[in-house]
Amino acid sequence: MSESYDYLFKFLIIGSAGSGKSCILHNFIENKFKEDSSHTIGVEFGSRVVNVGGKTIKLQIWDTAGQERFRSVTRSYYRGAAGALLVYDVTSRDSFNTLSNWLTDTRNLASPNIIIILVGNKKDLEEQREVTFLEASNFAQENDLIFLETSAKTGENVEESFLKCAKTILAKIETGEIDIESASSGIQFSDQAIRNNIQNRQKASAPACSNCRP
Amino acid sequence: MLKFLKNDNKKKSIDDEKIHDIFSLDEAERIYFENNDCASTHNSDKKLHRNLLDILNDKAILSFYIQYLESKNGLPLVKFWLDVETFKTVGDTTSSVFTDRAESRVSNYDNTKKDIRRKSLDTGCDTFRDYDCVSISTTTSISNFDETEETHSNIEDEVDNSRTPEIVERMTQSLTDDEKSKICENNRKKDDCDPTETNNNSITRNGENDESRKFKPLILEDALRIYRKYLVTDSMYLVELPAIILSKLSLALCGNDSETEIDLNNLWQAFDEAQNHVFEVMEKEYLSEFLESTFYSKYTIDILTSDNLCFEEILCSESALFYFMEFLEQDREPCKIPYLEFWLSATNFRKQSDQSDDLNNDQLRMDALVIYEKWFSLQATSPLNFSNKIRVKVEEQICSSSTPTCFDTPIKIVELYLERNCFKRFMKSQLFFKHLSEVMSKVDISDKNMHNSSGIIRRNSSYSLKFPSNGKHRRTNSESFEHKMTRSISAQNTLLAGLDYKRSNKNSTDLQIDSRQLVDPDLLWHRHNSTSKLSFGRVDAYGRYERDFVMPTNNHFIPTSRSFQLQNDIIDIENPQSIFDQSKWNSTQNRLKNAVRKFVHLPEDTMQEEIAWQVAELIVKDVTNITLQNENFNNHS
């Protein structure tokens, strides 16, 4: 079996319609901007292998439809995600206002340990901006999110947002905060990775995670 | 014309087959249309349900859901829902029979009957009723012999199907005699209805009125009983309803006492509202938790390990889909991925159009066009290469009024295509076992946590691998058993490759043990099973062999004749009784054998199995050798 990665993370991209979720995914995978993209029907996916902190991580990314009418369909894909990019459009106040809805949905449906990155997309359209950086970062702080502004067009910060998310998850795994054996963690690991992890944990004599479960 | 096309297709695909060994899309199309001609499309009975209505309608999962709700003190909700459902089905049947004209009655009744069947709500309720009847016939032996006998065959079926006999016990424990008789009466009433309906043709209008008069009080009685059971404040099965719904229901019931004309419609409406409310509560508060619960995991294991697991269930369970997608990416042919993408989009398109009440045709058409342009059109960005016939058909349907169903045929064809090409290999893949072991570990973790506290959870008999969860087996390292399980499950058949190596190195000194471990024997017991991932047990610090497999009743793990010698080797460190008690051995429940079969990946191939057994034997021999050597070592020093 060609298992050339240490971990496999399930990622979600969520957010209002037209905020550029599919473009972010496209940019991340193909490294170029998708000019004429149509709206997503239900869900699409892509994957890419990244390197974070010496570990090879494969990201399986599920790009969901933003339209309200697809909500009930896309909700079913939230389960078992390890990380999520919550995308809004900096040029649209509406997309920012609905963020809290998305957040409650995600917290309710995805695994409790999910790492959410707040992404303000379309950073390049500075003159049409409706949501300031400060405002969004305040929102992020209140809700315990990591915040970045990106541009799927120029590619600015696109890769960073995925990497940051992966990095945070990895850090949580290493400290034992996330139990990778849990079926709902959205994290797959190769055998080597789990073995190293166990050894690390034993060295640090950290308590086994399964014991701290409620 | 169609026939001609079909033949044409057939010829083409046969030619294709000769060229490639792989199942082609054309082939899938051909098979689809052939099956479609002789029988309607295999109406999929999806088992890995995600929405509540499906759960309530499928008795196999319903029993797990009831167990779950019971552990969360939410039992009244589901009981109320099911009772009202029974009440409504009975009511619907009778009312439609008696309010309609005599001529249309027969067909109408048939329709309702079909309706009931199709919704299979009846079965869900039957589960309940039959369970209750079991207890009556066995405990109180009520005189309704004809009835109990009649349901008896049903009962057996039910119990067999749901595979959870303990629920019968538990359900009946929680029911009072009053309820039992009530439910029985429900049953009887239904039986009463049946004969009248079979004689429908001969019933005159007068008879009709008489009967409707006869049945009205019964319906009311039922309604009152449900009300008393669930909605009176001091009831032990209190279901909390919002004041509006409750008062409406009370009004509908009270009004009926005073008036001579019974307004059953009002009553049913009120009950509908109450039922919907309960449904919402169940969905909001309990559904997602249930899907995370050990009960659902157990059910999933049941499904995943069953012999007739079908491909659709993999596609419909998003956690399995995660693995399947990864499997496709790792697979030799990543060109299958667009098909899966199409499948996802198209099914989501279908689901969305089913769910939205106000069908916006323009919007639907737009969505359909997006899918069409991506996968079907001649300029498609990722063409799936369907035949022209399919493409034209889709085009026609998008433009016509049947937009929501336009992708139904391609969906089925893609399903068939993926199933034939990938499903078997996926089932044998490491990723599938990872998925399975993850679900299993979830059950075990919860079992361990809840075993002492509540005692509600019992091991379900139908999943195949069991691991120790209590103090019976000492653990010498801090590693939790899930780790071991995951690793032992995901261990591949690379072991077979190592077979020759192991044979030539029967001297245990050469078992990949580094010298440190020989100097410090204690280290050996902290080894991470690096030599044999396929562990069925290990030797503890005292040289005793511990099994990873639990024998729940001491009779499931009795070896076959082949493995018998294997067991002989460790007979001195095992409990000899349990091994030699061959009479207890039940071949259908030989879990270890099943497990080994899975590792071998070739269910039918007995040769492979043989080898696997030999490997297992070798491993055990190695382990015992090490143990003996260690004893010698200790003796010498």
XYZ file of C-alpha atoms in Angstrom, chain A residues 1-5 8-11 34 38-48 58-60 62 67 69-70 72-74 76-80 108-109 179-191 194-195 198-199 201-202 208 210-211 213-214, chain B residues 50 288 291-292 296 318-319 321-323 325-326 329-330 337 340-341 343-349 351-352 355-356 363-364 366-368 370-371 374-375 429-431 434-435 438-439 441-442 445 448-449 477-480 482-483 486-487 490-492 528 533:
124
model
C 0.000 0.000 0.000
C 1.284 3.380 -0.964
C 0.709 5.260 2.210
C 3.049 8.142 1.911
C 1.619 10.302 4.645
C -5.040 12.089 6.910
C -7.243 14.974 8.000
C -10.775 15.635 6.918
C -11.328 19.313 6.277
C -10.717 29.639 -11.336
C -20.379 27.879 -11.032
C -22.011 27.314 -7.693
C -21.416 24.042 -5.951
C -24.151 21.429 -5.943
C -24.131 19.806 -2.542
C -20.500 19.026 -2.046
C -17.238 18.673 -3.913
C -13.923 17.503 -2.709
C -10.239 17.678 -3.308
C -7.087 16.550 -1.611
C -3.516 17.600 -1.262
C -2.866 14.492 3.533
C -5.812 16.843 3.587
C -9.095 15.538 2.276
C -14.852 18.809 1.420
C -26.721 28.204 -0.767
C -31.287 25.421 0.086
C -28.405 22.999 0.317
C -29.758 20.270 5.045
C -27.791 18.285 2.481
C -24.390 19.675 3.381
C -24.584 15.617 6.825
C -20.969 16.033 5.781
C -19.920 17.926 8.886
C -19.528 14.860 10.997
C -16.029 13.670 11.574
C -23.225 21.220 16.923
C -22.590 18.794 14.119
C -7.606 11.520 20.605
C -6.717 10.225 17.194
C -8.234 6.854 17.893
C -11.630 8.396 18.295
C -13.772 7.530 15.334
C -15.187 11.005 15.091
C -11.909 12.868 15.108
C -11.710 12.978 11.320
C -8.105 12.016 11.509
C -6.560 8.990 9.948
C -3.056 7.954 10.668
C -0.611 5.538 9.258
C 0.590 2.808 11.573
C 0.364 6.104 15.797
C 3.310 4.152 17.078
C 2.228 6.346 21.622
C 5.910 6.385 22.313
C 3.061 10.008 24.991
C 4.678 7.350 27.087
C -3.797 8.177 28.008
C -9.094 7.427 26.451
C -9.136 7.732 30.201
C -13.137 10.826 28.223
C -16.339 11.787 29.957
C -29.094 9.236 8.859
C -27.071 13.657 16.399
C -25.546 8.875 15.652
C -22.488 9.387 17.823
C -25.420 3.446 16.492
C -20.404 9.814 5.122
C -17.849 8.307 7.465
C -17.321 7.679 2.252
C -14.302 9.398 3.759
C -12.438 6.111 3.535
C -12.670 8.379 -1.294
C -9.230 7.893 0.130
C -7.206 8.134 -4.505
C -4.760 5.475 -3.424
C -12.849 9.973 -8.718
C -17.783 9.621 -7.333
C -17.866 13.404 -7.536
C -22.487 10.744 -7.856
C -22.245 13.090 -4.882
C -23.382 16.143 -6.741
C -26.205 14.389 -8.517
C -27.555 12.686 -5.409
C -27.313 15.929 -3.494
C -29.156 17.633 -6.287
C -32.049 15.173 -2.271
C -32.295 18.923 -2.349
C -36.633 18.265 0.369
C -37.481 21.753 -0.749
C -33.237 27.128 -9.879
C -33.450 23.391 -10.320
C -29.706 25.898 -13.214
C -28.376 23.315 -10.820
C -28.960 20.539 -13.300
C -24.152 22.996 -13.666
C -23.926 19.242 -13.278
C -19.334 19.627 -15.689
C -19.784 15.969 -16.523
C -8.584 -2.888 1.678
C -6.801 -1.736 4.737
C -8.840 1.432 4.733
C -9.502 0.958 9.598
C -13.014 2.226 9.299
C -12.588 2.771 14.398
C -16.259 2.094 14.820
C -13.072 0.991 19.179
C -15.820 3.502 19.730
C -14.487 2.726 24.720
C -15.718 0.315 29.138
C -16.909 3.643 30.405
C 1.762 -1.553 29.802
C -0.142 1.643 29.838
C -1.118 1.340 26.252
C -4.846 1.173 25.955
C -7.702 0.330 21.302
C -4.209 0.883 20.057
C -6.276 -0.817 15.599
C -2.932 -2.193 14.831
C -4.874 -2.958 10.192
C -2.124 -5.497 10.017
C -2.139 -6.646 6.488
C 5.062 -3.193 20.753
C 1.193 -7.298 14.109
